[in-house]
Amino acid sequence: MNDVLIESLIRAVQAAPEDAALRLHLAQLLAGAQRHPEALAHINTVIQQDPGNAAALGLLAEVTSALIGGPVQVPAQAPVQAPQEQQQEPAKEDYDWQAGDAQFSDPIPAPFVEQRIEMGEESAAIEPPVEPAGEPITLADVGGLQNVKDRLTESFLAPMRNAAIAKAFGKSLRGGLLLYGPPGCGKTFVARAVAGELQANFMAVTMTDILDSYIGNTEKNLKAVFDKARENAPTVLFFDEVDAVGLRRGSLSGSASWLRQMVNQLLMEMDSLTSNNDGLYILAATNHPWDLDEALLRPGRLDRSVLVTPPDAEARESILRHHLERRPIAGIDLGWIIERTEGFSGADLEHLSTTAAEKAMMQSIAANEVIPVGMEHVQQALKDVKPSTLPWLESARNVVRFSNENGRYDDLAQYLSSRKML
Ligand SMILES: Nc1ncnc2c1ncn2[C@@H]1O[C@H](COP(=O)(O)OP(=O)(O)OP(=O)(O)O)[C@@H](O)[C@H]1O
Ligand SMILES: [Mg+2]
């Protein structure tokens, strides 16, 4: 019975939406029929039209208290807020939180996927920094390593410096130089020195900076790097950790096809069929030359390689001097240290120097006076710091034994023999 009445009142309210009394009557009937949310909506409309409507406010208190299960204080005067806000506030009460809780209590699967999706966004190409040729380091700054310097000069520097003579003798000026050797032994340092020798700008690019899972970006990055290097020629463009990309293409699985594509693009840029690569010197460094894609090592590409050996005695002296001379030292016998640090890399020697300095510092703090770095600190440090090049040389030995048919690793073989490791 009431429902029929309610339905006809709803129609009447629709016909006369401004009639507050009619609407309130409907609200009252709806509340009586336990249809509180609908009642509330009508009460709100009345309050919006007439904020001071006492009947509406009274009914509002009744309905909201029924909705949340307790009496509610309603201000005698309706709050003077913007009508929309007033409408939103009771609408919140309108929401059945318990039902909401129940609805969401069931576990909803997390919106994450387990498998990686290869995707990315197209972005602007990277801006590789160019180091200007001013105040360069040269081979004179590289301590010792006379063999390495001779090899560099003969295979790369001399032909580049004397282009006309080199051409007359049929020596190709195309192609780049691969520096390889154990970690921390100065490959990056030597690459900078080569740039200095050629009075060229230096641009160091780490392969992982160029790689982008979005294929278009990787190509764009590589192109930007080569374009910038050509713009600033003469430039030594140095690809550090080239093994990150120069992996054998055959060994790359299907998912790494974009990496393969990058090797192709790198080869294309190096082959200079489409661009003028004059004054562009390509250098690359790796700890794992045997993992490089053969195609990268073909004539006209990284076709010359030089082993950057662990520092010899002279190099160790220069590195130790460099790291110790700016610290408070006393009675340091460099000769003694040099004799005991065969197989230490440049990075190991730096670590040894800082460890010795730390020991002296801790002693100084305990004694409350400056105790300079002395031989006892170096001796203690030598117990902690071990040479890191041996594992690399061990694994390199197998390469020389089993896969040096083309003589690519002759200088490595020579070095290993000199260390009686072959
Ligand atoms: N012959 C040397 N003369 C002077 N400093 C050297 C020499 N060899 C290495 N160093 C120093 O040793 C440190 C490590 O060298 P660098 O970073 O060039 O090694 P790397 O072979 O590029 O190492 P990584 O494999 O980790 O990239 C640098 O501080 C470098 O200046
Ligand atoms: Mg390096």
PDB file of C-alpha atoms in Angstrom, residues 95-376:
ATOM      1  CA  TYR A  95      27.732   4.598   2.008  1.00  0.00           C
ATOM      2  CA  ASP A  96      27.324   1.257   3.715  1.00  0.00           C
ATOM      3  CA  TRP A  97      30.814   0.664   5.081  1.00  0.00           C
ATOM      4  CA  GLN A  98      30.055  -2.766   6.448  1.00  0.00           C
ATOM      5  CA  ALA A  99      28.851  -3.952   3.081  1.00  0.00           C
ATOM      6  CA  GLY A 100      31.928  -2.355   1.532  1.00  0.00           C
ATOM      7  CA  ASP A 101      34.194  -4.222   3.933  1.00  0.00           C
ATOM      8  CA  ALA A 102      32.498  -7.477   3.126  1.00  0.00           C
ATOM      9  CA  GLN A 103      32.802  -6.824  -0.562  1.00  0.00           C
ATOM     10  CA  PHE A 104      36.554  -6.242  -0.407  1.00  0.00           C
ATOM     11  CA  SER A 105      37.389  -8.868   2.201  1.00  0.00           C
ATOM     12  CA  ASP A 106      37.814 -11.474  -0.517  1.00  0.00           C
ATOM     13  CA  PRO A 107      41.377 -11.509  -1.717  1.00  0.00           C
ATOM     14  CA  ILE A 108      41.656  -9.669  -4.974  1.00  0.00           C
ATOM     15  CA  PRO A 109      44.564 -10.767  -7.162  1.00  0.00           C
ATOM     16  CA  ALA A 110      47.414  -8.232  -7.099  1.00  0.00           C
ATOM     17  CA  PRO A 111      47.526  -6.197 -10.263  1.00  0.00           C
ATOM     18  CA  PHE A 112      51.079  -7.366 -11.001  1.00  0.00           C
ATOM     19  CA  VAL A 113      52.233  -9.927 -13.478  1.00  0.00           C
ATOM     20  CA  GLU A 114      54.952 -12.439 -12.756  1.00  0.00           C
ATOM     21  CA  GLN A 115      56.594 -12.367 -16.132  1.00  0.00           C
ATOM     22  CA  ARG A 116      58.572  -9.374 -17.277  1.00  0.00           C
ATOM     23  CA  ILE A 117      56.975  -7.580 -20.118  1.00  0.00           C
ATOM     24  CA  GLU A 118      59.493  -6.134 -22.501  1.00  0.00           C
ATOM     25  CA  MET A 119      58.265  -2.681 -23.146  1.00  0.00           C
ATOM     26  CA  GLY A 120      59.439   0.830 -22.777  1.00  0.00           C
ATOM     27  CA  GLU A 121      58.730   4.302 -23.812  1.00  0.00           C
ATOM     28  CA  GLU A 122      60.218   6.198 -26.608  1.00  0.00           C
ATOM     29  CA  SER A 123      62.410   8.857 -25.100  1.00  0.00           C
ATOM     30  CA  ALA A 124      64.930  11.443 -26.171  1.00  0.00           C
ATOM     31  CA  ALA A 125      68.380  10.081 -27.036  1.00  0.00           C
ATOM     32  CA  ILE A 126      71.068  10.248 -24.353  1.00  0.00           C
ATOM     33  CA  GLU A 127      73.431  13.201 -24.314  1.00  0.00           C
ATOM     34  CA  PRO A 128      76.916  11.769 -23.906  1.00  0.00           C
ATOM     35  CA  PRO A 129      79.385  14.210 -22.390  1.00  0.00           C
ATOM     36  CA  VAL A 130      82.472  15.182 -24.384  1.00  0.00           C
ATOM     37  CA  GLU A 131      85.647  15.824 -22.445  1.00  0.00           C
ATOM     38  CA  PRO A 132      87.611  18.554 -24.193  1.00  0.00           C
ATOM     39  CA  ALA A 133      91.215  17.897 -25.100  1.00  0.00           C
ATOM     40  CA  GLY A 134      92.665  20.560 -22.743  1.00  0.00           C
ATOM     41  CA  GLU A 135      94.980  19.363 -19.905  1.00  0.00           C
ATOM     42  CA  PRO A 136      94.939  15.801 -21.128  1.00  0.00           C
ATOM     43  CA  ILE A 137      96.655  12.866 -19.541  1.00  0.00           C
ATOM     44  CA  THR A 138      99.132  11.169 -21.840  1.00  0.00           C
ATOM     45  CA  LEU A 139     101.063   7.928 -21.867  1.00  0.00           C
ATOM     46  CA  ALA A 140     103.714   9.671 -19.761  1.00  0.00           C
ATOM     47  CA  ASP A 141     101.196   9.666 -16.896  1.00  0.00           C
ATOM     48  CA  VAL A 142     100.788   5.918 -17.162  1.00  0.00           C
ATOM     49  CA  GLY A 143     103.449   4.430 -14.919  1.00  0.00           C
ATOM     50  CA  GLY A 144     105.601   1.593 -16.277  1.00  0.00           C
ATOM     51  CA  LEU A 145     103.953  -0.820 -18.747  1.00  0.00           C
ATOM     52  CA  GLN A 146     106.532  -0.113 -21.445  1.00  0.00           C
ATOM     53  CA  ASN A 147     105.403  -3.162 -23.435  1.00  0.00           C
ATOM     54  CA  VAL A 148     101.839  -1.931 -23.468  1.00  0.00           C
ATOM     55  CA  LYS A 149     102.917   1.546 -24.549  1.00  0.00           C
ATOM     56  CA  ASP A 150     105.072   0.127 -27.352  1.00  0.00           C
ATOM     57  CA  ARG A 151     102.207  -2.017 -28.611  1.00  0.00           C
ATOM     58  CA  LEU A 152      99.854   0.955 -28.497  1.00  0.00           C
ATOM     59  CA  THR A 153     102.265   3.149 -30.395  1.00  0.00           C
ATOM     60  CA  GLU A 154     103.060   0.607 -33.048  1.00  0.00           C
ATOM     61  CA  SER A 155      99.560  -0.649 -33.723  1.00  0.00           C
ATOM     62  CA  PHE A 156      97.540   2.481 -33.266  1.00  0.00           C
ATOM     63  CA  LEU A 157      99.189   5.761 -32.364  1.00  0.00           C
ATOM     64  CA  ALA A 158     101.986   5.890 -34.929  1.00  0.00           C
ATOM     65  CA  PRO A 159      99.772   5.120 -37.955  1.00  0.00           C
ATOM     66  CA  MET A 160      97.143   7.595 -36.784  1.00  0.00           C
ATOM     67  CA  ARG A 161      99.713  10.320 -36.281  1.00  0.00           C
ATOM     68  CA  ASN A 162     101.451   9.671 -39.577  1.00  0.00           C
ATOM     69  CA  ALA A 163      98.506   9.028 -41.808  1.00  0.00           C
ATOM     70  CA  ALA A 164     100.301   9.659 -45.125  1.00  0.00           C
ATOM     71  CA  ILE A 165     103.199   7.302 -44.379  1.00  0.00           C
ATOM     72  CA  ALA A 166     100.856   4.667 -42.991  1.00  0.00           C
ATOM     73  CA  LYS A 167      98.751   4.789 -46.153  1.00  0.00           C
ATOM     74  CA  ALA A 168     101.859   4.510 -48.331  1.00  0.00           C
ATOM     75  CA  PHE A 169     102.757   1.311 -46.497  1.00  0.00           C
ATOM     76  CA  GLY A 170      99.254  -0.014 -46.966  1.00  0.00           C
ATOM     77  CA  LYS A 171      98.308   0.289 -43.342  1.00  0.00           C
ATOM     78  CA  SER A 172      94.621   0.854 -42.859  1.00  0.00           C
ATOM     79  CA  LEU A 173      93.581   3.777 -40.751  1.00  0.00           C
ATOM     80  CA  ARG A 174      90.122   2.424 -40.364  1.00  0.00           C
ATOM     81  CA  GLY A 175      89.186   0.346 -37.425  1.00  0.00           C
ATOM     82  CA  GLY A 176      89.487   0.645 -33.724  1.00  0.00           C
ATOM     83  CA  LEU A 177      91.452  -0.631 -30.807  1.00  0.00           C
ATOM     84  CA  LEU A 178      90.329  -3.058 -28.157  1.00  0.00           C
ATOM     85  CA  LEU A 179      91.961  -2.814 -24.748  1.00  0.00           C
ATOM     86  CA  TYR A 180      91.573  -5.952 -22.710  1.00  0.00           C
ATOM     87  CA  GLY A 181      92.926  -7.298 -19.483  1.00  0.00           C
ATOM     88  CA  PRO A 182      92.137  -8.047 -15.860  1.00  0.00           C
ATOM     89  CA  PRO A 183      89.832  -5.654 -14.005  1.00  0.00           C
ATOM     90  CA  GLY A 184      91.225  -2.540 -12.378  1.00  0.00           C
ATOM     91  CA  CYS A 185      94.496  -2.521 -14.290  1.00  0.00           C
ATOM     92  CA  GLY A 186      94.158   0.763 -16.135  1.00  0.00           C
ATOM     93  CA  LYS A 187      92.213   0.104 -19.354  1.00  0.00           C
ATOM     94  CA  THR A 188      90.068   3.200 -18.859  1.00  0.00           C
ATOM     95  CA  PHE A 189      93.129   5.169 -17.805  1.00  0.00           C
ATOM     96  CA  VAL A 190      95.055   4.075 -20.905  1.00  0.00           C
ATOM     97  CA  ALA A 191      92.104   4.967 -23.169  1.00  0.00           C
ATOM     98  CA  ARG A 192      92.184   8.512 -21.796  1.00  0.00           C
ATOM     99  CA  ALA A 193      95.928   8.652 -22.323  1.00  0.00           C
ATOM    100  CA  VAL A 194      95.461   7.578 -25.949  1.00  0.00           C
ATOM    101  CA  ALA A 195      93.028  10.463 -26.462  1.00  0.00           C
ATOM    102  CA  GLY A 196      95.592  12.785 -24.926  1.00  0.00           C
ATOM    103  CA  GLU A 197      98.302  11.470 -27.240  1.00  0.00           C
ATOM    104  CA  LEU A 198      96.099  12.071 -30.281  1.00  0.00           C
ATOM    105  CA  GLN A 199      95.062  15.502 -28.974  1.00  0.00           C
ATOM    106  CA  ALA A 200      91.523  14.392 -29.447  1.00  0.00           C
ATOM    107  CA  ASN A 201      88.402  14.966 -27.421  1.00  0.00           C
ATOM    108  CA  PHE A 202      87.405  12.059 -25.254  1.00  0.00           C
ATOM    109  CA  MET A 203      83.936  10.595 -25.091  1.00  0.00           C
ATOM    110  CA  ALA A 204      83.439   7.664 -22.765  1.00  0.00           C
ATOM    111  CA  VAL A 205      80.271   5.670 -23.191  1.00  0.00           C
ATOM    112  CA  THR A 206      79.322   2.760 -21.011  1.00  0.00           C
ATOM    113  CA  MET A 207      77.401   0.210 -22.975  1.00  0.00           C
ATOM    114  CA  THR A 208      74.717  -0.157 -20.354  1.00  0.00           C
ATOM    115  CA  ASP A 209      73.946   3.579 -20.725  1.00  0.00           C
ATOM    116  CA  ILE A 210      73.063   3.039 -24.355  1.00  0.00           C
ATOM    117  CA  LEU A 211      71.066  -0.115 -23.910  1.00  0.00           C
ATOM    118  CA  ASP A 212      67.381   0.474 -23.608  1.00  0.00           C
ATOM    119  CA  SER A 213      64.772  -2.254 -23.619  1.00  0.00           C
ATOM    120  CA  TYR A 214      62.836  -0.173 -26.086  1.00  0.00           C
ATOM    121  CA  ILE A 215      64.535  -1.059 -29.323  1.00  0.00           C
ATOM    122  CA  GLY A 216      64.061   2.311 -30.990  1.00  0.00           C
ATOM    123  CA  ASN A 217      65.726   4.081 -28.068  1.00  0.00           C
ATOM    124  CA  THR A 218      68.868   1.951 -28.201  1.00  0.00           C
ATOM    125  CA  GLU A 219      69.364   2.724 -31.859  1.00  0.00           C
ATOM    126  CA  LYS A 220      68.663   6.372 -31.295  1.00  0.00           C
ATOM    127  CA  ASN A 221      71.182   6.458 -28.435  1.00  0.00           C
ATOM    128  CA  LEU A 222      73.899   4.830 -30.506  1.00  0.00           C
ATOM    129  CA  LYS A 223      73.304   7.152 -33.393  1.00  0.00           C
ATOM    130  CA  ALA A 224      73.365  10.183 -31.079  1.00  0.00           C
ATOM    131  CA  VAL A 225      76.695   9.038 -29.657  1.00  0.00           C
ATOM    132  CA  PHE A 226      78.295   8.581 -33.075  1.00  0.00           C
ATOM    133  CA  ASP A 227      76.856  11.831 -34.417  1.00  0.00           C
ATOM    134  CA  LYS A 228      78.161  13.781 -31.455  1.00  0.00           C
ATOM    135  CA  ALA A 229      81.588  12.180 -31.741  1.00  0.00           C
ATOM    136  CA  ARG A 230      81.758  13.092 -35.456  1.00  0.00           C
ATOM    137  CA  GLU A 231      80.605  16.631 -34.715  1.00  0.00           C
ATOM    138  CA  ASN A 232      83.443  17.061 -32.212  1.00  0.00           C
ATOM    139  CA  ALA A 233      86.134  15.302 -34.241  1.00  0.00           C
ATOM    140  CA  PRO A 234      88.904  14.557 -33.605  1.00  0.00           C
ATOM    141  CA  THR A 235      87.337  12.395 -30.944  1.00  0.00           C
ATOM    142  CA  VAL A 236      88.260   9.212 -29.185  1.00  0.00           C
ATOM    143  CA  LEU A 237      84.977   7.411 -28.747  1.00  0.00           C
ATOM    144  CA  PHE A 238      85.537   4.954 -25.951  1.00  0.00           C
ATOM    145  CA  PHE A 239      83.115   2.118 -25.364  1.00  0.00           C
ATOM    146  CA  ASP A 240      83.688   0.876 -21.858  1.00  0.00           C
ATOM    147  CA  GLU A 241      82.592  -2.609 -20.871  1.00  0.00           C
ATOM    148  CA  VAL A 242      81.863  -3.424 -24.469  1.00  0.00           C
ATOM    149  CA  ASP A 243      81.193  -7.034 -23.482  1.00  0.00           C
ATOM    150  CA  ALA A 244      77.807  -5.895 -22.211  1.00  0.00           C
ATOM    151  CA  VAL A 245      76.709  -5.653 -25.806  1.00  0.00           C
ATOM    152  CA  GLY A 246      79.336  -7.306 -27.915  1.00  0.00           C
ATOM    153  CA  LEU A 247      78.239 -10.709 -26.723  1.00  0.00           C
ATOM    154  CA  ARG A 248      78.345 -13.378 -29.341  1.00  0.00           C
ATOM    155  CA  ARG A 249      75.169 -12.905 -31.269  1.00  0.00           C
ATOM    156  CA  GLY A 250      74.821 -16.633 -31.670  1.00  0.00           C
ATOM    157  CA  SER A 251      74.675 -17.071 -27.905  1.00  0.00           C
ATOM    158  CA  LEU A 252      71.881 -14.600 -27.483  1.00  0.00           C
ATOM    159  CA  SER A 253      68.470 -16.077 -26.983  1.00  0.00           C
ATOM    160  CA  GLY A 254      65.394 -14.925 -28.831  1.00  0.00           C
ATOM    161  CA  SER A 255      64.400 -12.500 -26.093  1.00  0.00           C
ATOM    162  CA  ALA A 256      67.686 -10.681 -26.533  1.00  0.00           C
ATOM    163  CA  SER A 257      67.121 -10.005 -30.197  1.00  0.00           C
ATOM    164  CA  TRP A 258      67.198  -6.289 -29.516  1.00  0.00           C
ATOM    165  CA  LEU A 259      70.726  -6.732 -28.185  1.00  0.00           C
ATOM    166  CA  ARG A 260      71.678  -8.480 -31.416  1.00  0.00           C
ATOM    167  CA  GLN A 261      70.153  -5.623 -33.320  1.00  0.00           C
ATOM    168  CA  MET A 262      72.322  -3.249 -31.344  1.00  0.00           C
ATOM    169  CA  VAL A 263      75.490  -5.119 -32.268  1.00  0.00           C
ATOM    170  CA  ASN A 264      74.428  -4.826 -35.889  1.00  0.00           C
ATOM    171  CA  GLN A 265      73.867  -1.130 -35.568  1.00  0.00           C
ATOM    172  CA  LEU A 266      77.211  -0.690 -33.832  1.00  0.00           C
ATOM    173  CA  LEU A 267      78.898  -2.530 -36.696  1.00  0.00           C
ATOM    174  CA  MET A 268      77.111  -0.384 -39.216  1.00  0.00           C
ATOM    175  CA  GLU A 269      78.243   2.843 -37.562  1.00  0.00           C
ATOM    176  CA  MET A 270      81.808   1.558 -37.348  1.00  0.00           C
ATOM    177  CA  ASP A 271      81.895   0.442 -40.952  1.00  0.00           C
ATOM    178  CA  SER A 272      81.346   4.060 -41.923  1.00  0.00           C
ATOM    179  CA  LEU A 273      79.726   3.166 -45.202  1.00  0.00           C
ATOM    180  CA  THR A 274      77.088   5.771 -44.672  1.00  0.00           C
ATOM    181  CA  SER A 275      79.029   8.373 -42.715  1.00  0.00           C
ATOM    182  CA  ASN A 276      82.394  10.009 -42.696  1.00  0.00           C
ATOM    183  CA  ASN A 277      84.382   8.640 -39.777  1.00  0.00           C
ATOM    184  CA  ASP A 278      87.489  10.801 -40.321  1.00  0.00           C
ATOM    185  CA  GLY A 279      88.989  11.929 -37.034  1.00  0.00           C
ATOM    186  CA  LEU A 280      86.915   9.401 -35.163  1.00  0.00           C
ATOM    187  CA  TYR A 281      88.943   6.917 -33.158  1.00  0.00           C
ATOM    188  CA  ILE A 282      87.067   3.984 -31.741  1.00  0.00           C
ATOM    189  CA  LEU A 283      88.422   2.438 -28.572  1.00  0.00           C
ATOM    190  CA  ALA A 284      86.773  -0.214 -26.485  1.00  0.00           C
ATOM    191  CA  ALA A 285      87.609  -2.007 -23.273  1.00  0.00           C
ATOM    192  CA  THR A 286      86.628  -5.367 -21.918  1.00  0.00           C
ATOM    193  CA  ASN A 287      87.690  -7.893 -19.318  1.00  0.00           C
ATOM    194  CA  HIS A 288      86.309 -10.700 -21.490  1.00  0.00           C
ATOM    195  CA  PRO A 289      87.486 -10.313 -25.086  1.00  0.00           C
ATOM    196  CA  TRP A 290      86.676 -13.982 -25.725  1.00  0.00           C
ATOM    197  CA  ASP A 291      82.999 -13.257 -25.125  1.00  0.00           C
ATOM    198  CA  LEU A 292      82.855 -10.641 -27.852  1.00  0.00           C
ATOM    199  CA  ASP A 293      80.996 -11.168 -31.054  1.00  0.00           C
ATOM    200  CA  GLU A 294      83.537 -12.198 -33.679  1.00  0.00           C
ATOM    201  CA  ALA A 295      81.983  -9.724 -36.083  1.00  0.00           C
ATOM    202  CA  LEU A 296      83.127  -6.865 -33.862  1.00  0.00           C
ATOM    203  CA  LEU A 297      86.747  -7.969 -34.247  1.00  0.00           C
ATOM    204  CA  ARG A 298      86.868  -8.168 -38.048  1.00  0.00           C
ATOM    205  CA  PRO A 299      89.076  -5.878 -40.169  1.00  0.00           C
ATOM    206  CA  GLY A 300      87.956  -2.286 -40.091  1.00  0.00           C
ATOM    207  CA  ARG A 301      86.278  -2.777 -36.724  1.00  0.00           C
ATOM    208  CA  LEU A 302      87.980  -3.487 -33.397  1.00  0.00           C
ATOM    209  CA  ASP A 303      90.724  -5.163 -35.390  1.00  0.00           C
ATOM    210  CA  ARG A 304      93.642  -4.356 -33.111  1.00  0.00           C
ATOM    211  CA  SER A 305      93.819  -5.450 -29.528  1.00  0.00           C
ATOM    212  CA  VAL A 306      96.264  -4.612 -26.785  1.00  0.00           C
ATOM    213  CA  LEU A 307      96.547  -6.382 -23.459  1.00  0.00           C
ATOM    214  CA  VAL A 308      96.707  -3.976 -20.544  1.00  0.00           C
ATOM    215  CA  THR A 309      98.702  -6.074 -18.127  1.00  0.00           C
ATOM    216  CA  PRO A 310      98.685  -5.880 -14.344  1.00  0.00           C
ATOM    217  CA  PRO A 311     101.045  -3.087 -13.264  1.00  0.00           C
ATOM    218  CA  ASP A 312     104.714  -4.018 -13.344  1.00  0.00           C
ATOM    219  CA  ALA A 313     107.135  -2.810 -10.672  1.00  0.00           C
ATOM    220  CA  GLU A 314     107.519   0.608 -12.225  1.00  0.00           C
ATOM    221  CA  ALA A 315     103.753   1.009 -12.607  1.00  0.00           C
ATOM    222  CA  ARG A 316     103.183  -0.144  -9.030  1.00  0.00           C
ATOM    223  CA  GLU A 317     105.653   2.453  -7.811  1.00  0.00           C
ATOM    224  CA  SER A 318     103.875   5.212  -9.686  1.00  0.00           C
ATOM    225  CA  ILE A 319     100.434   4.109  -8.466  1.00  0.00           C
ATOM    226  CA  LEU A 320     101.556   3.745  -4.845  1.00  0.00           C
ATOM    227  CA  ARG A 321     103.283   7.119  -4.922  1.00  0.00           C
ATOM    228  CA  HIS A 322     100.149   8.698  -6.326  1.00  0.00           C
ATOM    229  CA  HIS A 323      97.970   7.292  -3.555  1.00  0.00           C
ATOM    230  CA  LEU A 324     100.352   7.720  -0.624  1.00  0.00           C
ATOM    231  CA  GLU A 325     101.996  11.065  -1.265  1.00  0.00           C
ATOM    232  CA  ARG A 326      98.950  13.113  -0.303  1.00  0.00           C
ATOM    233  CA  ARG A 327      98.697  11.385   3.090  1.00  0.00           C
ATOM    234  CA  PRO A 328     100.846  11.844   6.210  1.00  0.00           C
ATOM    235  CA  ILE A 329     103.497   9.143   5.796  1.00  0.00           C
ATOM    236  CA  ALA A 330     106.760   8.289   7.524  1.00  0.00           C
ATOM    237  CA  GLY A 331     109.459   5.760   6.725  1.00  0.00           C
ATOM    238  CA  ILE A 332     107.654   4.129   3.789  1.00  0.00           C
ATOM    239  CA  ASP A 333     109.916   1.689   1.938  1.00  0.00           C
ATOM    240  CA  LEU A 334     108.327   1.652  -1.517  1.00  0.00           C
ATOM    241  CA  GLY A 335     110.776  -0.992  -2.793  1.00  0.00           C
ATOM    242  CA  TRP A 336     109.671  -3.417  -0.074  1.00  0.00           C
ATOM    243  CA  ILE A 337     106.002  -2.934  -0.933  1.00  0.00           C
ATOM    244  CA  ILE A 338     106.600  -3.225  -4.685  1.00  0.00           C
ATOM    245  CA  GLU A 339     108.338  -6.577  -4.209  1.00  0.00           C
ATOM    246  CA  ARG A 340     105.352  -7.930  -2.343  1.00  0.00           C
ATOM    247  CA  THR A 341     102.591  -6.665  -4.595  1.00  0.00           C
ATOM    248  CA  GLU A 342     103.143  -8.608  -7.800  1.00  0.00           C
ATOM    249  CA  GLY A 343      99.709  -9.441  -9.249  1.00  0.00           C
ATOM    250  CA  PHE A 344      98.014  -6.495  -7.542  1.00  0.00           C
ATOM    251  CA  SER A 345      95.878  -4.392  -9.880  1.00  0.00           C
ATOM    252  CA  GLY A 346      95.864  -0.589  -9.816  1.00  0.00           C
ATOM    253  CA  ALA A 347      92.599  -0.793  -7.932  1.00  0.00           C
ATOM    254  CA  ASP A 348      94.108  -3.276  -5.413  1.00  0.00           C
ATOM    255  CA  LEU A 349      97.028  -0.905  -4.807  1.00  0.00           C
ATOM    256  CA  GLU A 350      94.639   1.941  -4.185  1.00  0.00           C
ATOM    257  CA  HIS A 351      92.733  -0.288  -1.763  1.00  0.00           C
ATOM    258  CA  LEU A 352      96.005  -1.220  -0.033  1.00  0.00           C
ATOM    259  CA  SER A 353      96.931   2.461   0.384  1.00  0.00           C
ATOM    260  CA  THR A 354      93.554   3.456   1.807  1.00  0.00           C
ATOM    261  CA  THR A 355      93.524   0.434   4.143  1.00  0.00           C
ATOM    262  CA  ALA A 356      96.967   1.338   5.511  1.00  0.00           C
ATOM    263  CA  ALA A 357      95.832   4.944   5.940  1.00  0.00           C
ATOM    264  CA  GLU A 358      92.714   3.765   7.785  1.00  0.00           C
ATOM    265  CA  LYS A 359      94.816   1.720  10.182  1.00  0.00           C
ATOM    266  CA  ALA A 360      97.012   4.763  10.917  1.00  0.00           C
ATOM    267  CA  MET A 361      93.910   6.911  11.346  1.00  0.00           C
ATOM    268  CA  MET A 362      92.323   4.510  13.846  1.00  0.00           C
ATOM    269  CA  GLN A 363      95.562   4.427  15.809  1.00  0.00           C
ATOM    270  CA  SER A 364      95.721   8.231  15.730  1.00  0.00           C
ATOM    271  CA  ILE A 365      92.185   8.505  17.057  1.00  0.00           C
ATOM    272  CA  ALA A 366      92.954   6.078  19.890  1.00  0.00           C
ATOM    273  CA  ALA A 367      96.184   7.914  20.784  1.00  0.00           C
ATOM    274  CA  ASN A 368      94.684  11.362  20.268  1.00  0.00           C
ATOM    275  CA  GLU A 369      97.626  12.432  18.121  1.00  0.00           C
ATOM    276  CA  VAL A 370      98.515  12.167  14.447  1.00  0.00           C
ATOM    277  CA  ILE A 371     100.430   8.965  13.769  1.00  0.00           C
ATOM    278  CA  PRO A 372     101.601   8.948  10.121  1.00  0.00           C
ATOM    279  CA  VAL A 373     101.148   5.957   7.831  1.00  0.00           C
ATOM    280  CA  GLY A 374     104.167   3.736   8.373  1.00  0.00           C
ATOM    281  CA  MET A 375     105.393   0.331   7.308  1.00  0.00           C
ATOM    282  CA  GLU A 376     103.595  -1.418  10.173  1.00  0.00           C
TER     283      GLU A 376
END
